[in-house]
mmCIF file of C-alpha atoms in Angstrom:
data_model
loop_
_atom_site.group_PDB
_atom_site.id
_atom_site.type_symbol
_atom_site.label_atom_id
_atom_site.label_comp_id
_atom_site.label_asym_id
_atom_site.label_seq_id
_atom_site.Cartn_x
_atom_site.Cartn_y
_atom_site.Cartn_z
ATOM 1 C CA MET A 1 190.883 124.915 143.957
ATOM 2 C CA TYR A 2 187.357 124.220 142.834
ATOM 3 C CA LEU A 3 185.162 121.661 144.535
ATOM 4 C CA ARG A 4 181.805 120.430 143.345
ATOM 5 C CA VAL A 5 179.634 118.737 145.970
ATOM 6 C CA ALA A 6 175.992 117.828 145.446
ATOM 7 C CA GLY A 7 175.693 120.253 142.582
ATOM 8 C CA PHE A 8 177.270 123.191 144.443
ATOM 9 C CA THR A 9 180.554 124.694 143.304
ATOM 10 C CA LEU A 10 182.953 126.114 145.860
ATOM 11 C CA HIS A 11 186.059 128.070 144.944
ATOM 12 C CA VAL A 12 188.720 128.037 147.652
ATOM 13 C CA SER A 13 191.672 130.410 147.485
ATOM 14 C CA THR A 14 194.175 132.311 149.585
ATOM 15 C CA ASP A 15 196.401 135.344 149.169
ATOM 16 C CA ASP A 16 198.758 134.092 151.843
ATOM 17 C CA PRO A 17 201.899 132.567 150.239
ATOM 18 C CA GLY A 18 202.610 130.801 153.501
ATOM 19 C CA LEU A 19 199.479 128.661 153.227
ATOM 20 C CA THR A 20 199.406 125.564 151.043
ATOM 21 C CA LEU A 21 195.812 124.499 150.603
ATOM 22 C CA ALA A 22 194.844 120.958 149.729
ATOM 23 C CA PRO A 23 191.557 119.043 149.826
ATOM 24 C CA GLY A 24 190.947 116.274 152.316
ATOM 25 C CA ARG A 25 191.566 112.700 151.196
ATOM 26 C CA ALA A 26 187.977 111.927 150.285
ATOM 27 C CA SER A 27 187.361 115.401 148.906
ATOM 28 C CA THR A 28 189.975 114.942 146.178
ATOM 29 C CA ARG A 29 187.343 113.111 144.136
ATOM 30 C CA PHE A 30 185.208 116.238 144.262
ATOM 31 C CA VAL A 31 187.881 118.589 142.979
ATOM 32 C CA ILE A 32 187.244 119.865 139.478
ATOM 33 C CA ASP A 33 190.184 120.636 137.284
ATOM 34 C CA SER A 34 189.401 124.101 136.126
ATOM 35 C CA ALA A 35 187.050 126.989 136.579
ATOM 36 C CA PRO A 36 183.547 125.769 135.807
ATOM 37 C CA ALA A 37 181.353 127.241 133.095
ATOM 38 C CA SER A 38 178.523 127.695 135.583
ATOM 39 C CA PRO A 39 178.761 130.324 138.337
ATOM 40 C CA VAL A 40 180.522 129.524 141.576
ATOM 41 C CA ASP A 41 178.083 129.128 144.465
ATOM 42 C CA VAL A 42 180.483 130.007 147.289
ATOM 43 C CA GLU A 43 183.734 131.990 147.093
ATOM 44 C CA VAL A 44 185.877 130.831 149.985
ATOM 45 C CA THR A 45 188.940 132.841 150.982
ATOM 46 C CA VAL A 46 191.444 131.654 153.554
ATOM 47 C CA SER A 47 193.857 133.544 155.781
ATOM 48 C CA ALA A 48 195.856 132.863 158.905
ATOM 49 C CA THR A 49 196.038 135.071 161.954
ATOM 50 C CA ASP A 50 196.176 134.925 165.714
ATOM 51 C CA LEU A 51 192.578 134.337 166.735
ATOM 52 C CA ALA A 52 193.459 134.972 170.385
ATOM 53 C CA ASP A 53 193.293 138.652 169.442
ATOM 54 C CA ASP A 54 189.614 138.318 168.581
ATOM 55 C CA THR A 55 187.786 139.333 171.739
ATOM 56 C CA HIS A 56 184.450 140.515 170.416
ATOM 57 C CA ALA A 57 181.370 139.755 172.452
ATOM 58 C CA LEU A 58 179.124 137.647 170.290
ATOM 59 C CA GLU A 59 175.586 136.355 170.574
ATOM 60 C CA CYS A 60 175.587 132.574 170.307
ATOM 61 C CA LEU A 61 172.892 131.329 167.949
ATOM 62 C CA PHE A 62 173.660 127.636 168.169
ATOM 63 C CA ASP A 63 176.044 125.445 170.137
ATOM 64 C CA SER A 64 176.578 121.956 168.777
ATOM 65 C CA GLY A 65 177.872 120.873 172.154
ATOM 66 C CA GLY A 66 181.044 119.740 170.461
ATOM 67 C CA ALA A 67 183.135 120.851 167.549
ATOM 68 C CA TRP A 68 181.421 124.083 166.503
ATOM 69 C CA ARG A 69 179.344 127.041 167.554
ATOM 70 C CA LEU A 70 177.429 129.587 165.537
ATOM 71 C CA TYR A 71 177.321 133.280 166.378
ATOM 72 C CA ARG A 72 175.354 136.200 165.044
ATOM 73 C CA HIS A 73 177.436 138.635 163.026
ATOM 74 C CA ASP A 74 176.575 141.866 161.226
ATOM 75 C CA ARG A 75 177.540 140.308 157.913
ATOM 76 C CA GLY A 76 175.902 136.956 158.354
ATOM 77 C CA LEU A 77 176.878 133.792 160.186
ATOM 78 C CA LEU A 78 180.092 133.335 162.136
ATOM 79 C CA PHE A 79 181.166 129.763 162.851
ATOM 80 C CA HIS A 80 183.751 128.996 165.516
ATOM 81 C CA PHE A 81 185.483 125.617 165.503
ATOM 82 C CA VAL A 82 186.798 124.572 168.876
ATOM 83 C CA THR A 83 188.808 121.835 170.507
ATOM 84 C CA PRO A 84 189.708 121.103 174.115
ATOM 85 C CA ASN A 85 193.323 121.348 172.930
ATOM 86 C CA LEU A 86 192.857 125.097 172.655
ATOM 87 C CA PRO A 87 190.621 126.324 175.468
ATOM 88 C CA GLY A 88 189.007 129.689 174.960
ATOM 89 C CA ILE A 89 190.237 130.206 171.402
ATOM 90 C CA PRO A 90 188.744 128.810 168.202
ATOM 91 C CA TYR A 91 191.275 127.051 166.003
ATOM 92 C CA LYS A 92 189.327 128.208 162.962
ATOM 93 C CA THR A 93 186.501 130.611 162.196
ATOM 94 C CA ALA A 94 184.326 131.012 159.127
ATOM 95 C CA LEU A 95 182.318 134.135 158.417
ATOM 96 C CA VAL A 96 179.615 133.368 155.877
ATOM 97 C CA ASP A 97 177.637 136.117 154.174
ATOM 98 C CA ARG A 98 173.868 136.174 154.549
ATOM 99 C CA ASP A 99 173.304 134.927 151.017
ATOM 100 C CA LEU A 100 175.941 132.201 151.479
ATOM 101 C CA SER A 101 177.875 133.441 148.446
ATOM 102 C CA ARG A 102 181.090 134.198 150.331
ATOM 103 C CA ALA A 103 182.916 132.601 153.216
ATOM 104 C CA GLN A 104 186.012 133.976 154.906
ATOM 105 C CA ILE A 105 187.979 131.334 156.755
ATOM 106 C CA ARG A 106 190.502 132.424 159.337
ATOM 107 C CA LEU A 107 192.927 129.907 160.759
ATOM 108 C CA HIS A 108 194.559 130.293 164.158
ATOM 109 C CA GLN A 109 198.136 130.443 162.940
ATOM 110 C CA PRO A 110 199.886 128.852 165.952
ATOM 111 C CA PHE A 111 197.552 125.870 165.798
ATOM 112 C CA PHE A 112 198.330 125.112 162.160
ATOM 113 C CA ALA A 113 202.007 126.003 162.311
ATOM 114 C CA GLY A 114 203.233 122.428 161.869
ATOM 115 C CA ASP A 115 201.001 121.543 158.904
ATOM 116 C CA ALA A 116 202.627 121.268 155.472
ATOM 117 C CA THR A 117 199.238 121.486 153.761
ATOM 118 C CA ILE A 118 195.919 122.635 155.119
ATOM 119 C CA ASP A 119 192.406 121.629 154.208
ATOM 120 C CA PRO A 120 190.545 124.808 155.159
ATOM 121 C CA LEU A 121 187.166 123.143 154.667
ATOM 122 C CA GLU A 122 188.085 120.282 156.975
ATOM 123 C CA TYR A 123 185.082 118.704 158.687
ATOM 124 C CA PRO A 124 182.707 119.919 159.886
ATOM 125 C CA LEU A 125 182.921 123.225 157.983
ATOM 126 C CA ASP A 126 182.504 121.749 154.502
ATOM 127 C CA GLU A 127 179.438 119.851 155.539
ATOM 128 C CA LEU A 128 177.975 122.828 157.410
ATOM 129 C CA LEU A 129 178.341 125.008 154.311
ATOM 130 C CA VAL A 130 176.583 122.503 152.096
ATOM 131 C CA ILE A 131 173.852 121.970 154.674
ATOM 132 C CA ALA A 132 173.261 125.710 154.835
ATOM 133 C CA LEU A 133 173.046 125.894 151.038
ATOM 134 C CA LEU A 134 170.647 122.987 150.894
ATOM 135 C CA GLY A 135 168.368 124.616 153.440
ATOM 136 C CA ARG A 136 167.865 127.600 151.171
ATOM 137 C CA GLY A 137 165.454 125.677 149.019
ATOM 138 C CA HIS A 138 167.750 123.146 147.419
ATOM 139 C CA GLY A 139 167.496 119.859 149.271
ATOM 140 C CA ILE A 140 168.595 117.946 152.327
ATOM 141 C CA GLU A 141 171.467 115.794 153.512
ATOM 142 C CA ILE A 142 170.467 112.349 154.737
ATOM 143 C CA HIS A 143 172.215 109.933 157.053
ATOM 144 C CA GLY A 144 172.194 107.176 154.517
ATOM 145 C CA CYS A 145 173.969 104.923 152.055
ATOM 146 C CA GLY A 146 173.253 105.559 148.393
ATOM 147 C CA VAL A 147 173.712 102.880 145.751
ATOM 148 C CA ILE A 148 173.392 102.935 141.968
ATOM 149 C CA ASP A 149 172.325 99.458 140.877
ATOM 150 C CA GLY A 150 172.087 99.368 137.108
ATOM 151 C CA ASP A 151 169.468 101.975 136.327
ATOM 152 C CA SER A 152 168.045 101.995 139.860
ATOM 153 C CA GLY A 153 168.944 104.255 142.734
ATOM 154 C CA TRP A 154 168.516 102.909 146.246
ATOM 155 C CA LEU A 155 168.822 104.937 149.449
ATOM 156 C CA PHE A 156 169.384 103.056 152.695
ATOM 157 C CA VAL A 157 168.614 105.264 155.656
ATOM 158 C CA GLY A 158 169.581 104.806 159.262
ATOM 159 C CA GLN A 159 171.268 106.328 162.262
ATOM 160 C CA SER A 160 174.548 104.989 163.555
ATOM 161 C CA GLY A 161 174.514 101.217 163.871
ATOM 162 C CA ALA A 162 171.535 100.641 161.585
ATOM 163 C CA GLY A 163 173.630 98.864 158.981
ATOM 164 C CA LYS A 164 174.508 101.471 156.344
ATOM 165 C CA SER A 165 178.155 100.510 156.041
ATOM 166 C CA THR A 166 177.204 96.834 156.177
ATOM 167 C CA MET A 167 174.804 97.392 153.307
ATOM 168 C CA ALA A 168 177.474 99.318 151.390
ATOM 169 C CA ARG A 169 179.919 96.426 151.731
ATOM 170 C CA LEU A 170 177.321 94.033 150.310
ATOM 171 C CA TRP A 171 176.872 96.204 147.241
ATOM 172 C CA LEU A 172 180.617 96.609 146.745
ATOM 173 C CA ALA A 173 180.731 92.958 145.718
ATOM 174 C CA GLU A 174 178.185 93.561 142.932
ATOM 175 C CA PRO A 175 180.012 94.242 139.657
ATOM 176 C CA ASP A 176 177.543 96.767 138.276
ATOM 177 C CA ALA A 177 176.790 98.647 141.472
ATOM 178 C CA VAL A 178 178.248 101.988 142.533
ATOM 179 C CA VAL A 179 178.174 103.111 146.153
ATOM 180 C CA LEU A 180 177.844 106.884 146.293
ATOM 181 C CA SER A 181 178.518 107.002 150.023
ATOM 182 C CA ASP A 182 178.031 104.709 152.970
ATOM 183 C CA ASP A 183 177.064 107.549 155.295
ATOM 184 C CA ARG A 184 175.961 110.853 153.788
ATOM 185 C CA ILE A 185 173.725 111.348 150.781
ATOM 186 C CA VAL A 186 172.300 114.618 149.511
ATOM 187 C CA LEU A 187 168.811 114.661 148.036
ATOM 188 C CA ARG A 188 167.768 117.295 145.548
ATOM 189 C CA ALA A 189 164.828 117.469 143.186
ATOM 190 C CA ASP A 190 163.924 118.824 139.805
ATOM 191 C CA ASP A 191 161.276 118.245 137.177
ATOM 192 C CA GLU A 192 162.735 114.837 136.424
ATOM 193 C CA GLY A 193 162.393 113.569 139.961
ATOM 194 C CA VAL A 194 164.397 113.218 143.132
ATOM 195 C CA TRP A 195 168.158 112.813 142.823
ATOM 196 C CA MET A 196 170.683 111.487 145.271
ATOM 197 C CA TYR A 197 174.267 112.725 145.278
ATOM 198 C CA GLY A 198 177.375 111.195 146.750
ATOM 199 C CA THR A 199 179.369 113.270 149.210
ATOM 200 C CA PRO A 200 182.928 113.294 150.590
ATOM 201 C CA TRP A 201 181.689 112.485 154.090
ATOM 202 C CA HIS A 202 181.868 108.739 154.201
ATOM 203 C CA GLY A 203 181.510 106.355 157.114
ATOM 204 C CA ASP A 204 183.497 103.266 157.994
ATOM 205 C CA GLU A 205 184.146 102.523 154.326
ATOM 206 C CA PRO A 206 186.095 105.074 152.256
ATOM 207 C CA LEU A 207 183.268 105.362 149.757
ATOM 208 C CA ALA A 208 182.725 108.817 148.333
ATOM 209 C CA SER A 209 181.564 109.340 144.768
ATOM 210 C CA PRO A 210 180.727 112.670 143.142
ATOM 211 C CA ARG A 211 178.129 110.991 140.955
ATOM 212 C CA ARG A 212 174.407 111.320 141.225
ATOM 213 C CA ALA A 213 171.468 109.075 140.393
ATOM 214 C CA ARG A 214 167.734 109.324 140.342
ATOM 215 C CA LEU A 215 166.226 107.958 143.550
ATOM 216 C CA ASP A 216 163.896 105.009 143.047
ATOM 217 C CA HIS A 217 163.307 103.695 146.552
ATOM 218 C CA VAL A 218 164.044 104.617 150.146
ATOM 219 C CA PHE A 219 164.736 101.802 152.612
ATOM 220 C CA PHE A 220 164.817 102.395 156.371
ATOM 221 C CA LEU A 221 167.273 99.815 157.657
ATOM 222 C CA ARG A 222 166.670 97.495 160.561
ATOM 223 C CA HIS A 223 168.651 94.413 161.546
ATOM 224 C CA ASP A 224 166.431 91.341 161.502
ATOM 225 C CA ASN A 225 166.496 87.568 161.068
ATOM 226 C CA GLN A 226 164.681 87.797 157.746
ATOM 227 C CA ASN A 227 164.807 89.965 154.639
ATOM 228 C CA LEU A 228 161.481 91.718 154.416
ATOM 229 C CA PRO A 229 160.571 95.157 153.083
ATOM 230 C CA THR A 230 157.406 96.695 154.509
ATOM 231 C CA ALA A 231 155.832 99.758 152.947
ATOM 232 C CA VAL A 232 155.967 102.945 155.022
ATOM 233 C CA ARG A 233 153.320 105.631 154.581
ATOM 234 C CA PRO A 234 154.506 109.100 153.549
ATOM 235 C CA ALA A 235 153.800 110.791 156.898
ATOM 236 C CA ASN A 236 155.720 108.123 158.766
ATOM 237 C CA ALA A 237 158.489 108.292 156.191
ATOM 238 C CA VAL A 238 158.821 112.053 156.612
ATOM 239 C CA ALA A 239 159.259 111.637 160.361
ATOM 240 C CA ARG A 240 161.846 108.926 159.926
ATOM 241 C CA LEU A 241 163.771 110.864 157.294
ATOM 242 C CA MET A 242 163.710 113.934 159.506
ATOM 243 C CA THR A 243 165.418 112.037 162.304
ATOM 244 C CA ALA A 244 168.038 110.795 159.875
ATOM 245 C CA SER A 245 168.786 114.131 158.259
ATOM 246 C CA PHE A 246 171.025 117.115 158.892
ATOM 247 C CA PRO A 247 168.960 120.265 158.536
ATOM 248 C CA PRO A 248 170.344 123.629 159.673
ATOM 249 C CA PHE A 249 168.606 123.695 163.031
ATOM 250 C CA HIS A 250 169.504 127.352 163.599
ATOM 251 C CA ASP A 251 167.467 128.439 160.571
ATOM 252 C CA ALA A 252 163.696 128.335 161.050
ATOM 253 C CA ALA A 253 162.932 128.964 157.378
ATOM 254 C CA ALA A 254 165.285 126.156 156.390
ATOM 255 C CA LEU A 255 163.576 123.768 158.791
ATOM 256 C CA ASP A 256 160.243 124.662 157.276
ATOM 257 C CA PHE A 257 161.605 124.070 153.802
ATOM 258 C CA THR A 258 163.124 120.751 154.899
ATOM 259 C CA LEU A 259 159.810 119.366 156.072
ATOM 260 C CA GLY A 260 158.138 120.377 152.832
ATOM 261 C CA PHE A 261 160.949 118.877 150.802
ATOM 262 C CA LEU A 262 160.777 115.580 152.667
ATOM 263 C CA ASP A 263 157.033 115.536 152.069
ATOM 264 C CA ARG A 264 157.722 115.918 148.350
ATOM 265 C CA VAL A 265 160.279 113.101 148.436
ATOM 266 C CA THR A 266 158.021 110.649 150.247
ATOM 267 C CA ARG A 267 155.096 111.328 147.963
ATOM 268 C CA SER A 268 157.115 110.685 144.821
ATOM 269 C CA VAL A 269 159.446 107.874 145.944
ATOM 270 C CA PRO A 270 158.322 104.584 147.519
ATOM 271 C CA CYS A 271 159.549 104.141 151.079
ATOM 272 C CA SER A 272 159.900 100.864 152.950
ATOM 273 C CA GLU A 273 161.286 99.604 156.177
ATOM 274 C CA LEU A 274 163.793 96.892 155.353
ATOM 275 C CA GLY A 275 164.421 94.276 157.966
ATOM 276 C CA PHE A 276 167.527 92.521 156.714
ATOM 277 C CA ILE A 277 170.024 89.790 157.364
ATOM 278 C CA PRO A 278 173.519 91.210 156.799
ATOM 279 C CA ASP A 279 174.496 89.057 153.852
ATOM 280 C CA SER A 280 174.006 89.099 150.083
ATOM 281 C CA ARG A 281 170.635 87.338 150.261
ATOM 282 C CA VAL A 282 169.055 90.735 150.830
ATOM 283 C CA LEU A 283 170.124 92.082 147.441
ATOM 284 C CA PRO A 284 167.586 90.207 145.288
ATOM 285 C CA VAL A 285 164.893 91.166 147.800
ATOM 286 C CA ILE A 286 165.784 94.802 147.222
ATOM 287 C CA ARG A 287 165.812 94.345 143.472
ATOM 288 C CA GLU A 288 162.446 92.638 143.625
ATOM 289 C CA THR A 289 160.903 95.935 144.740
ATOM 290 C CA ARG A 290 161.882 97.316 141.351
ATOM 291 C CA ARG A 291 160.207 94.493 139.501
ATOM 292 C CA SER A 292 157.077 94.701 141.627
ATOM 293 C CA ARG A 293 156.688 98.321 140.591
ATOM 294 C CA ALA A 294 157.080 97.642 136.889
ATOM 295 C CA MET B 1 150.608 111.923 145.460
ATOM 296 C CA ASP B 2 150.340 109.004 147.854
ATOM 297 C CA ASN B 3 151.474 105.726 146.335
ATOM 298 C CA ASP B 4 148.194 104.007 147.247
ATOM 299 C CA ASN B 5 145.367 103.764 144.729
ATOM 300 C CA PRO B 6 143.009 106.564 145.773
ATOM 301 C CA ASN B 7 140.039 104.384 144.923
ATOM 302 C CA ASP B 8 140.989 101.709 147.485
ATOM 303 C CA LYS B 9 139.351 102.064 150.861
ATOM 304 C CA ARG B 10 141.865 101.584 153.600
ATOM 305 C CA PRO B 11 140.716 100.055 156.851
ATOM 306 C CA TYR B 12 140.189 102.581 159.589
ATOM 307 C CA GLU B 13 143.151 103.101 161.873
ATOM 308 C CA LYS B 14 142.695 104.917 165.110
ATOM 309 C CA PRO B 15 144.983 107.984 165.204
ATOM 310 C CA SER B 16 148.043 107.311 167.249
ATOM 311 C CA ILE B 17 151.241 109.011 168.205
ATOM 312 C CA LYS B 18 154.365 107.328 166.927
ATOM 313 C CA GLN B 19 157.600 108.275 168.589
ATOM 314 C CA VAL B 20 160.722 108.436 166.455
ATOM 315 C CA ASP B 21 164.213 108.480 167.823
ATOM 316 C CA LEU B 22 166.292 111.593 167.200
ATOM 317 C CA ARG B 23 169.952 111.531 168.152
ATOM 318 C CA PRO B 24 170.884 115.174 168.561
ATOM 319 C CA GLU B 25 174.603 114.544 168.864
ATOM 320 C CA GLU B 26 174.546 113.019 165.380
ATOM 321 C CA ALA B 27 172.150 115.492 163.843
ATOM 322 C CA VAL B 28 174.203 118.586 164.710
ATOM 323 C CA LEU B 29 177.610 117.281 163.565
ATOM 324 C CA GLY B 30 179.020 118.011 166.962
ATOM 325 C CA ALA B 31 180.774 114.790 167.849
ATOM 326 C CA CYS B 32 183.598 112.650 166.608
ATOM 327 C CA LYS B 33 184.042 108.897 166.687
ATOM 328 C CA THR B 34 186.913 107.908 168.940
ATOM 329 C CA SER B 35 189.756 105.703 167.828
ATOM 330 C CA SER B 36 188.176 102.921 169.845
ATOM 331 C CA GLY B 37 185.378 102.873 167.343
ATOM 332 C CA GLY B 38 182.629 103.943 169.684
ATOM 333 C CA GLY B 39 179.504 105.702 168.483
ATOM 334 C CA GLY B 40 179.256 109.296 167.533
ATOM 335 C CA SER B 41 178.561 111.278 164.468
ATOM 336 C CA GLY B 42 180.355 112.678 161.497
ATOM 337 C CA PRO B 43 181.837 111.007 158.479
ATOM 338 C CA GLY B 44 184.886 108.834 158.285
ATOM 339 C CA GLY B 45 188.304 109.526 156.935
ATOM 340 C CA GLY B 46 189.040 112.987 158.273
ATOM 341 C CA SER B 47 190.579 114.617 161.291
ATOM 342 C CA CYS B 48 188.811 117.000 163.576
ATOM 343 C CA ARG B 49 191.493 118.611 165.667
ATOM 344 C CA ARG B 50 190.637 116.673 168.797
ATOM 345 C CA PRO B 51 193.179 115.719 171.483
ATOM 346 C CA ALA B 52 192.671 112.026 170.738
ATOM 347 C CA PRO B 53 193.090 111.824 166.973
ATOM 348 C CA CYS B 54 189.977 110.694 165.158
ATOM 349 C CA SER B 55 190.722 107.548 163.181
ATOM 350 C CA SER B 56 187.367 108.063 161.586
ATOM 351 C CA PHE B 57 184.115 109.719 162.287
ATOM 352 C CA GLY B 58 181.078 107.847 163.416
ATOM 353 C CA SER B 59 178.586 106.805 160.808
#
């Protein structure tokens, strides 16, 4: 199957007739029907084995403290995905080449034995792959809600509880608005400006669109008893975006790129803090920022 | 370039340190929202092979 997320194409395949691969529920909207005309960015191959037999000593590069760890490998990056259900053995591993062009996924066969279909890119691997690709000079993933409102693109940024899903629900009621995601938005840039892309990784609302839109304004969300946008200076905006982004922390060059990219975004896109009341009265206030720029 | 008009003189502001809040458990995609709906990180709608099934990920 071919998936296209944030402008990256992934081809997922297996030679194992015993494995039936299928995308996750939200990822189905990102499946493309046939081989794309443009080159594939990542060739992903999937196999099943007994990972308990893997006893290599590995240097840990990064420990998320939860679902995944990253190890150094001769060929590149080796991700282990772990669960307390399976102490001492990863339920899945992914070996990614240094140039991120190939990923070999190995599933711990006993753990997946009861599954009729398997999504080999199941969270967090899919997101980690895209984050790694973005860090190689392509963009950044933001903890935010992206909305296409007519010919305007709004990005609402915030950590958990800031009001992203609330904001998404308000826009759902607008007939001409499209919510790209209520939780994860990818930003990329080209000569035409900064673009935001929907992703499969939604929040409380099942909102995941493969579309993209040019970014016109960034709003840092804050619950308040009035609807009031306040301009945020670029340096402050970079810091706030950094804390609401998902850079590959294990990659120093990618972190450096991320800061430079956020600087570019904040110098080309207006940024505001938006104190808001969680009802539809905030929508014309947001739209007014478009008119005030015209 | 900065959005401000470069010809406008801004009033002087004494340099200050502003602290921003980073939530590492969210930033590194390490956690999973519990079925009780508590905080956490990660997107909704998937499963993450945890002992308590994830009804959705934190957002």
